[in-house]
Amino acid sequence: MLLVLDTGNTTTVAGIYDGEELIAHWRLSSILHTSDELGIYFLNLLSTKNITPDKITGAAFASVVPSLDFPMKEAIRQYFNVNPLQVNASTDTGMKILTKNPHEVGADRIVNALAGREKYGAPVIVADYGTAITFDVVSREGDYLGGVIAPGLNSGISALFSKAAKLPQVALNIPESVIGRNTEEAIQSGILFGNAGLTDTIIDMIRNEDGMKDAKVAATGGHAGLMAKVSRNIQYVDKWLTLEGLKMIYERVNS
């Protein structure tokens, strides 16, 4: 079985593959900081699915939190007795990275782009709705071109809440009308329809670039399903796309 982990600033997404099947997955808060904390936590997660540590024969992870890189490696080595693959811009993914500074590209963005290309073909745009909203672009030739980074949905709500004393925290539910009938609905409208407008405008502009006219659009991340309901450009919702990409890269490196 393969353990795959995507470590973000606020959440860590974990999964277990048994062959081609994703048999378990979790979306967790990124609050643990030592190898023992991480290792024990992972053991507890696996126990809920009756998976023993000896069943894990490989591991791959992507991280955008440098302070967690070493603890994550040590946790996997100590508690599962495997040497994990850490995916970054130097990893042999089979995809050229054509940005000005390839080593600045977040590992999760590389993984998303590779998985999007392999599942949906090129050209493709992968939108990831997490702490940030990222749009990653793969050319018709299958190369990673770069992308766009914007604040995430929860980041927008938190900014409003922290800077405006009278505005409440709200749940991310789609309001009945774009015209909010109370403060909660007005905030929901601004966050959801506003980010739908951001999504569609950016995708339209990317498709106006050379060679991108018929680019497909896949969305992933915690808010992908919600945004697909209010965006006119999202064609596919693929909640666990990053985990699939980690599996693809692990298999390539170890083939």
mmCIF file of C-alpha atoms in Angstrom:
data_model
loop_
_atom_site.group_PDB
_atom_site.id
_atom_site.type_symbol
_atom_site.label_atom_id
_atom_site.label_comp_id
_atom_site.label_asym_id
_atom_site.label_seq_id
_atom_site.Cartn_x
_atom_site.Cartn_y
_atom_site.Cartn_z
ATOM 1 C CA MET A 1 0.000 0.000 0.000
ATOM 2 C CA LEU A 2 1.120 3.541 -0.777
ATOM 3 C CA LEU A 3 0.824 6.434 1.681
ATOM 4 C CA VAL A 4 0.464 9.844 -0.007
ATOM 5 C CA LEU A 5 0.411 13.216 1.756
ATOM 6 C CA ASP A 6 -0.102 16.793 0.599
ATOM 7 C CA THR A 7 0.997 19.169 3.366
ATOM 8 C CA GLY A 8 -0.425 22.671 3.084
ATOM 9 C CA ASN A 9 -0.410 25.759 5.256
ATOM 10 C CA THR A 10 -3.738 25.008 6.933
ATOM 11 C CA THR A 11 -4.596 21.448 5.924
ATOM 12 C CA THR A 12 -2.845 18.179 5.193
ATOM 13 C CA VAL A 13 -4.556 15.777 2.812
ATOM 14 C CA ALA A 14 -3.619 12.122 3.293
ATOM 15 C CA GLY A 15 -4.544 8.990 1.402
ATOM 16 C CA ILE A 16 -3.822 5.277 1.111
ATOM 17 C CA TYR A 17 -3.674 3.522 -2.251
ATOM 18 C CA ASP A 18 -4.043 -0.230 -2.539
ATOM 19 C CA GLY A 19 -2.946 -0.768 -6.109
ATOM 20 C CA GLU A 20 -5.005 1.618 -8.219
ATOM 21 C CA GLU A 21 -7.725 2.154 -5.624
ATOM 22 C CA LEU A 22 -7.783 5.025 -3.132
ATOM 23 C CA ILE A 23 -9.097 3.046 -0.157
ATOM 24 C CA ALA A 24 -8.829 5.766 2.505
ATOM 25 C CA HIS A 25 -8.458 9.534 2.578
ATOM 26 C CA TRP A 26 -8.484 12.295 5.156
ATOM 27 C CA ARG A 27 -8.405 16.101 5.188
ATOM 28 C CA LEU A 28 -6.645 17.248 8.385
ATOM 29 C CA SER A 29 -5.551 20.457 10.091
ATOM 30 C CA SER A 30 -1.795 21.096 9.726
ATOM 31 C CA ILE A 31 -1.214 21.558 13.458
ATOM 32 C CA LEU A 32 1.339 18.845 14.274
ATOM 33 C CA HIS A 33 5.023 19.742 14.273
ATOM 34 C CA THR A 34 7.210 16.861 15.513
ATOM 35 C CA SER A 35 7.928 13.497 13.913
ATOM 36 C CA ASP A 36 6.420 11.653 16.884
ATOM 37 C CA GLU A 37 3.237 13.725 16.809
ATOM 38 C CA LEU A 38 2.873 13.083 13.099
ATOM 39 C CA GLY A 39 3.761 9.394 13.314
ATOM 40 C CA ILE A 40 1.335 8.615 16.133
ATOM 41 C CA TYR A 41 -1.394 10.599 14.415
ATOM 42 C CA PHE A 42 -0.912 8.666 11.169
ATOM 43 C CA LEU A 43 -0.967 5.353 13.037
ATOM 44 C CA ASN A 44 -4.260 6.308 14.649
ATOM 45 C CA LEU A 45 -5.737 7.276 11.285
ATOM 46 C CA LEU A 46 -4.726 3.958 9.730
ATOM 47 C CA SER A 47 -6.146 2.039 12.672
ATOM 48 C CA THR A 48 -9.602 3.486 11.923
ATOM 49 C CA LYS A 49 -9.419 1.644 8.591
ATOM 50 C CA ASN A 50 -7.835 -1.489 10.082
ATOM 51 C CA ILE A 51 -4.582 -0.850 8.205
ATOM 52 C CA THR A 52 -1.440 -1.925 10.075
ATOM 53 C CA PRO A 53 1.910 -0.094 9.565
ATOM 54 C CA ASP A 54 3.533 -3.115 7.927
ATOM 55 C CA LYS A 55 1.049 -2.826 5.052
ATOM 56 C CA ILE A 56 2.621 0.479 3.952
ATOM 57 C CA THR A 57 5.341 -0.326 1.419
ATOM 58 C CA GLY A 58 5.911 3.151 -0.011
ATOM 59 C CA ALA A 59 5.206 6.827 0.625
ATOM 60 C CA ALA A 60 5.264 10.121 -1.252
ATOM 61 C CA PHE A 61 4.542 13.627 -0.068
ATOM 62 C CA ALA A 62 4.445 17.201 -1.278
ATOM 63 C CA SER A 63 4.875 20.105 1.113
ATOM 64 C CA VAL A 64 4.670 23.884 1.002
ATOM 65 C CA VAL A 65 5.627 24.143 4.685
ATOM 66 C CA PRO A 66 9.445 23.826 4.892
ATOM 67 C CA SER A 67 9.407 23.482 8.687
ATOM 68 C CA LEU A 68 7.419 20.244 8.345
ATOM 69 C CA ASP A 69 9.593 18.613 5.680
ATOM 70 C CA PHE A 70 12.072 16.949 8.042
ATOM 71 C CA PRO A 71 9.498 15.883 10.689
ATOM 72 C CA MET A 72 7.340 14.378 7.930
ATOM 73 C CA LYS A 73 10.251 12.363 6.522
ATOM 74 C CA GLU A 74 11.278 11.155 9.968
ATOM 75 C CA ALA A 75 7.735 10.205 10.936
ATOM 76 C CA ILE A 76 7.323 8.066 7.839
ATOM 77 C CA ARG A 77 10.742 6.441 8.259
ATOM 78 C CA GLN A 78 10.337 5.695 11.955
ATOM 79 C CA TYR A 79 6.714 4.578 12.033
ATOM 80 C CA PHE A 80 6.365 2.856 8.649
ATOM 81 C CA ASN A 81 9.953 1.811 7.928
ATOM 82 C CA VAL A 82 9.909 3.240 4.400
ATOM 83 C CA ASN A 83 11.942 6.019 2.817
ATOM 84 C CA PRO A 84 9.452 8.591 1.477
ATOM 85 C CA LEU A 85 9.705 10.414 -1.834
ATOM 86 C CA GLN A 86 9.455 14.169 -1.350
ATOM 87 C CA VAL A 87 8.202 15.696 -4.578
ATOM 88 C CA ASN A 88 9.624 19.063 -5.637
ATOM 89 C CA ALA A 89 10.762 20.877 -8.776
ATOM 90 C CA SER A 90 13.817 18.604 -9.034
ATOM 91 C CA THR A 91 11.786 15.392 -9.092
ATOM 92 C CA ASP A 92 11.570 13.490 -12.372
ATOM 93 C CA THR A 93 7.876 13.985 -13.109
ATOM 94 C CA GLY A 94 8.148 13.695 -16.890
ATOM 95 C CA MET A 95 6.898 17.267 -17.265
ATOM 96 C CA LYS A 96 9.033 20.245 -18.241
ATOM 97 C CA ILE A 97 8.692 23.290 -15.986
ATOM 98 C CA LEU A 98 9.007 26.397 -18.153
ATOM 99 C CA THR A 99 8.739 29.088 -15.478
ATOM 100 C CA LYS A 100 11.499 31.634 -14.931
ATOM 101 C CA ASN A 101 12.471 30.053 -11.589
ATOM 102 C CA PRO A 102 11.309 26.406 -11.532
ATOM 103 C CA HIS A 103 12.465 25.852 -7.953
ATOM 104 C CA GLU A 104 10.017 28.503 -6.730
ATOM 105 C CA VAL A 105 7.014 26.508 -7.939
ATOM 106 C CA GLY A 106 5.150 24.847 -5.074
ATOM 107 C CA ALA A 107 5.299 21.057 -5.057
ATOM 108 C CA ASP A 108 1.504 20.783 -4.861
ATOM 109 C CA ARG A 109 1.158 22.870 -8.022
ATOM 110 C CA ILE A 110 3.549 20.609 -9.929
ATOM 111 C CA VAL A 111 1.647 17.557 -8.738
ATOM 112 C CA ASN A 112 -1.725 19.063 -9.702
ATOM 113 C CA ALA A 113 -0.514 20.033 -13.156
ATOM 114 C CA LEU A 114 0.937 16.587 -13.838
ATOM 115 C CA ALA A 115 -2.203 14.819 -12.650
ATOM 116 C CA GLY A 116 -4.441 17.164 -14.651
ATOM 117 C CA ARG A 117 -2.428 16.516 -17.801
ATOM 118 C CA GLU A 118 -2.482 12.752 -17.342
ATOM 119 C CA LYS A 119 -6.206 12.534 -16.544
ATOM 120 C CA TYR A 120 -7.704 15.175 -18.820
ATOM 121 C CA GLY A 121 -5.086 15.774 -21.501
ATOM 122 C CA ALA A 122 -3.367 18.979 -22.574
ATOM 123 C CA PRO A 123 -3.849 21.880 -22.640
ATOM 124 C CA VAL A 124 -5.390 21.966 -19.197
ATOM 125 C CA ILE A 125 -5.942 24.410 -16.343
ATOM 126 C CA VAL A 126 -6.101 23.036 -12.801
ATOM 127 C CA ALA A 127 -7.784 25.254 -10.217
ATOM 128 C CA ASP A 128 -7.049 24.345 -6.595
ATOM 129 C CA TYR A 129 -9.273 25.884 -3.911
ATOM 130 C CA GLY A 130 -7.369 25.808 -0.628
ATOM 131 C CA THR A 131 -5.671 28.389 1.592
ATOM 132 C CA ALA A 132 -4.913 30.105 -1.715
ATOM 133 C CA ILE A 133 -6.675 29.683 -5.034
ATOM 134 C CA THR A 134 -4.138 28.540 -7.600
ATOM 135 C CA PHE A 135 -4.525 28.116 -11.338
ATOM 136 C CA ASP A 136 -1.852 25.940 -12.938
ATOM 137 C CA VAL A 137 -1.485 25.829 -16.684
ATOM 138 C CA VAL A 138 -0.198 23.007 -18.889
ATOM 139 C CA SER A 139 0.505 23.769 -22.548
ATOM 140 C CA ARG A 140 -0.669 21.810 -25.565
ATOM 141 C CA GLU A 141 2.791 20.213 -25.599
ATOM 142 C CA GLY A 142 2.316 19.007 -22.023
ATOM 143 C CA ASP A 143 4.714 21.475 -20.378
ATOM 144 C CA TYR A 144 4.044 23.409 -17.168
ATOM 145 C CA LEU A 145 3.814 27.097 -18.101
ATOM 146 C CA GLY A 146 3.043 28.739 -14.752
ATOM 147 C CA GLY A 147 -0.150 30.061 -13.309
ATOM 148 C CA VAL A 148 -2.022 32.422 -11.021
ATOM 149 C CA ILE A 149 -2.250 32.681 -7.217
ATOM 150 C CA ALA A 150 -5.098 34.457 -5.415
ATOM 151 C CA PRO A 151 -6.390 34.479 -1.809
ATOM 152 C CA GLY A 152 -8.556 31.502 -0.864
ATOM 153 C CA LEU A 153 -12.216 31.652 0.139
ATOM 154 C CA ASN A 154 -11.599 31.223 3.871
ATOM 155 C CA SER A 155 -8.745 33.717 3.670
ATOM 156 C CA GLY A 156 -11.205 36.289 2.353
ATOM 157 C CA ILE A 157 -13.697 35.629 5.139
ATOM 158 C CA SER A 158 -10.960 35.762 7.793
ATOM 159 C CA ALA A 159 -9.683 39.070 6.433
ATOM 160 C CA LEU A 160 -13.167 40.582 6.571
ATOM 161 C CA PHE A 161 -13.773 39.265 10.077
ATOM 162 C CA SER A 162 -10.454 40.499 11.442
ATOM 163 C CA LYS A 163 -10.627 43.978 9.882
ATOM 164 C CA ALA A 164 -14.314 44.808 10.255
ATOM 165 C CA ALA A 165 -15.573 44.589 13.836
ATOM 166 C CA LYS A 166 -19.266 44.344 12.985
ATOM 167 C CA LEU A 167 -18.977 41.657 10.293
ATOM 168 C CA PRO A 168 -19.558 38.051 11.462
ATOM 169 C CA GLN A 169 -17.863 34.825 10.463
ATOM 170 C CA VAL A 170 -20.181 32.987 8.063
ATOM 171 C CA ALA A 171 -20.542 29.495 6.630
ATOM 172 C CA LEU A 172 -19.781 29.093 2.937
ATOM 173 C CA ASN A 173 -23.283 28.413 1.641
ATOM 174 C CA ILE A 174 -24.583 29.666 -1.697
ATOM 175 C CA PRO A 175 -27.201 32.381 -1.064
ATOM 176 C CA GLU A 176 -30.524 32.348 -2.914
ATOM 177 C CA SER A 177 -29.749 35.657 -4.621
ATOM 178 C CA VAL A 178 -26.668 37.689 -5.445
ATOM 179 C CA ILE A 179 -28.394 40.518 -3.562
ATOM 180 C CA GLY A 180 -27.941 39.561 0.075
ATOM 181 C CA ARG A 181 -31.014 40.175 2.251
ATOM 182 C CA ASN A 182 -28.938 40.273 5.427
ATOM 183 C CA THR A 183 -25.273 40.660 6.356
ATOM 184 C CA GLU A 184 -24.585 36.920 6.274
ATOM 185 C CA GLU A 185 -26.023 36.517 2.783
ATOM 186 C CA ALA A 186 -24.205 39.629 1.567
ATOM 187 C CA ILE A 187 -20.851 38.212 2.710
ATOM 188 C CA GLN A 188 -21.628 34.794 1.210
ATOM 189 C CA SER A 189 -22.542 36.461 -2.067
ATOM 190 C CA GLY A 190 -19.384 38.534 -2.129
ATOM 191 C CA ILE A 191 -17.104 35.587 -1.329
ATOM 192 C CA LEU A 192 -18.729 32.941 -3.530
ATOM 193 C CA PHE A 193 -19.929 34.928 -6.528
ATOM 194 C CA GLY A 194 -16.892 37.179 -6.287
ATOM 195 C CA ASN A 195 -14.546 34.205 -6.487
ATOM 196 C CA ALA A 196 -16.646 32.697 -9.255
ATOM 197 C CA GLY A 197 -16.076 35.918 -11.191
ATOM 198 C CA LEU A 198 -12.368 35.754 -10.398
ATOM 199 C CA THR A 199 -12.267 32.121 -11.543
ATOM 200 C CA ASP A 200 -14.103 32.703 -14.802
ATOM 201 C CA THR A 201 -12.238 35.891 -15.693
ATOM 202 C CA ILE A 202 -8.832 34.322 -15.105
ATOM 203 C CA ILE A 203 -9.752 31.183 -17.060
ATOM 204 C CA ASP A 204 -11.095 33.296 -19.932
ATOM 205 C CA MET A 205 -7.862 35.286 -19.990
ATOM 206 C CA ILE A 206 -5.698 32.161 -19.900
ATOM 207 C CA ARG A 207 -7.694 30.701 -22.786
ATOM 208 C CA ASN A 208 -6.909 33.862 -24.767
ATOM 209 C CA GLU A 209 -3.194 33.070 -24.542
ATOM 210 C CA ASP A 210 -1.565 31.341 -27.522
ATOM 211 C CA GLY A 211 -2.430 27.651 -27.726
ATOM 212 C CA MET A 212 -4.828 27.678 -24.769
ATOM 213 C CA LYS A 213 -8.156 28.324 -26.502
ATOM 214 C CA ASP A 214 -9.612 24.845 -25.872
ATOM 215 C CA ALA A 215 -7.962 24.218 -22.495
ATOM 216 C CA LYS A 216 -9.984 21.976 -20.206
ATOM 217 C CA VAL A 217 -10.563 23.048 -16.603
ATOM 218 C CA ALA A 218 -10.390 20.743 -13.585
ATOM 219 C CA ALA A 219 -10.977 21.898 -10.022
ATOM 220 C CA THR A 220 -9.623 20.318 -6.861
ATOM 221 C CA GLY A 221 -9.254 21.225 -3.196
ATOM 222 C CA GLY A 222 -11.707 21.534 -0.334
ATOM 223 C CA HIS A 223 -13.988 24.096 -2.011
ATOM 224 C CA ALA A 224 -13.842 22.710 -5.558
ATOM 225 C CA GLY A 225 -17.359 21.280 -5.536
ATOM 226 C CA LEU A 226 -18.836 24.476 -4.155
ATOM 227 C CA MET A 227 -17.085 26.670 -6.712
ATOM 228 C CA ALA A 228 -18.134 24.415 -9.576
ATOM 229 C CA LYS A 229 -21.754 25.298 -8.748
ATOM 230 C CA VAL A 230 -21.173 29.020 -9.275
ATOM 231 C CA SER A 231 -18.493 29.041 -12.003
ATOM 232 C CA ARG A 232 -19.383 28.645 -15.671
ATOM 233 C CA ASN A 233 -15.918 27.399 -16.675
ATOM 234 C CA ILE A 234 -15.161 24.483 -14.333
ATOM 235 C CA GLN A 235 -15.699 21.245 -16.253
ATOM 236 C CA TYR A 236 -14.414 18.608 -13.842
ATOM 237 C CA VAL A 237 -14.383 18.370 -10.044
ATOM 238 C CA ASP A 238 -11.622 16.059 -8.849
ATOM 239 C CA LYS A 239 -11.384 16.312 -5.071
ATOM 240 C CA TRP A 240 -8.395 13.979 -4.664
ATOM 241 C CA LEU A 241 -6.441 14.998 -7.780
ATOM 242 C CA THR A 242 -3.309 15.912 -5.790
ATOM 243 C CA LEU A 243 -3.187 12.468 -4.191
ATOM 244 C CA GLU A 244 -3.488 10.859 -7.627
ATOM 245 C CA GLY A 245 -0.636 13.011 -8.891
ATOM 246 C CA LEU A 246 1.583 11.931 -5.994
ATOM 247 C CA LYS A 247 0.842 8.301 -6.825
ATOM 248 C CA MET A 248 1.667 8.864 -10.509
ATOM 249 C CA ILE A 249 4.993 10.497 -9.678
ATOM 250 C CA TYR A 250 5.920 7.858 -7.105
ATOM 251 C CA GLU A 251 5.287 5.108 -9.654
ATOM 252 C CA ARG A 252 7.339 6.915 -12.302
ATOM 253 C CA VAL A 253 10.324 7.455 -9.995
ATOM 254 C CA ASN A 254 10.204 3.850 -8.761
ATOM 255 C CA SER A 255 9.503 2.129 -12.071
#
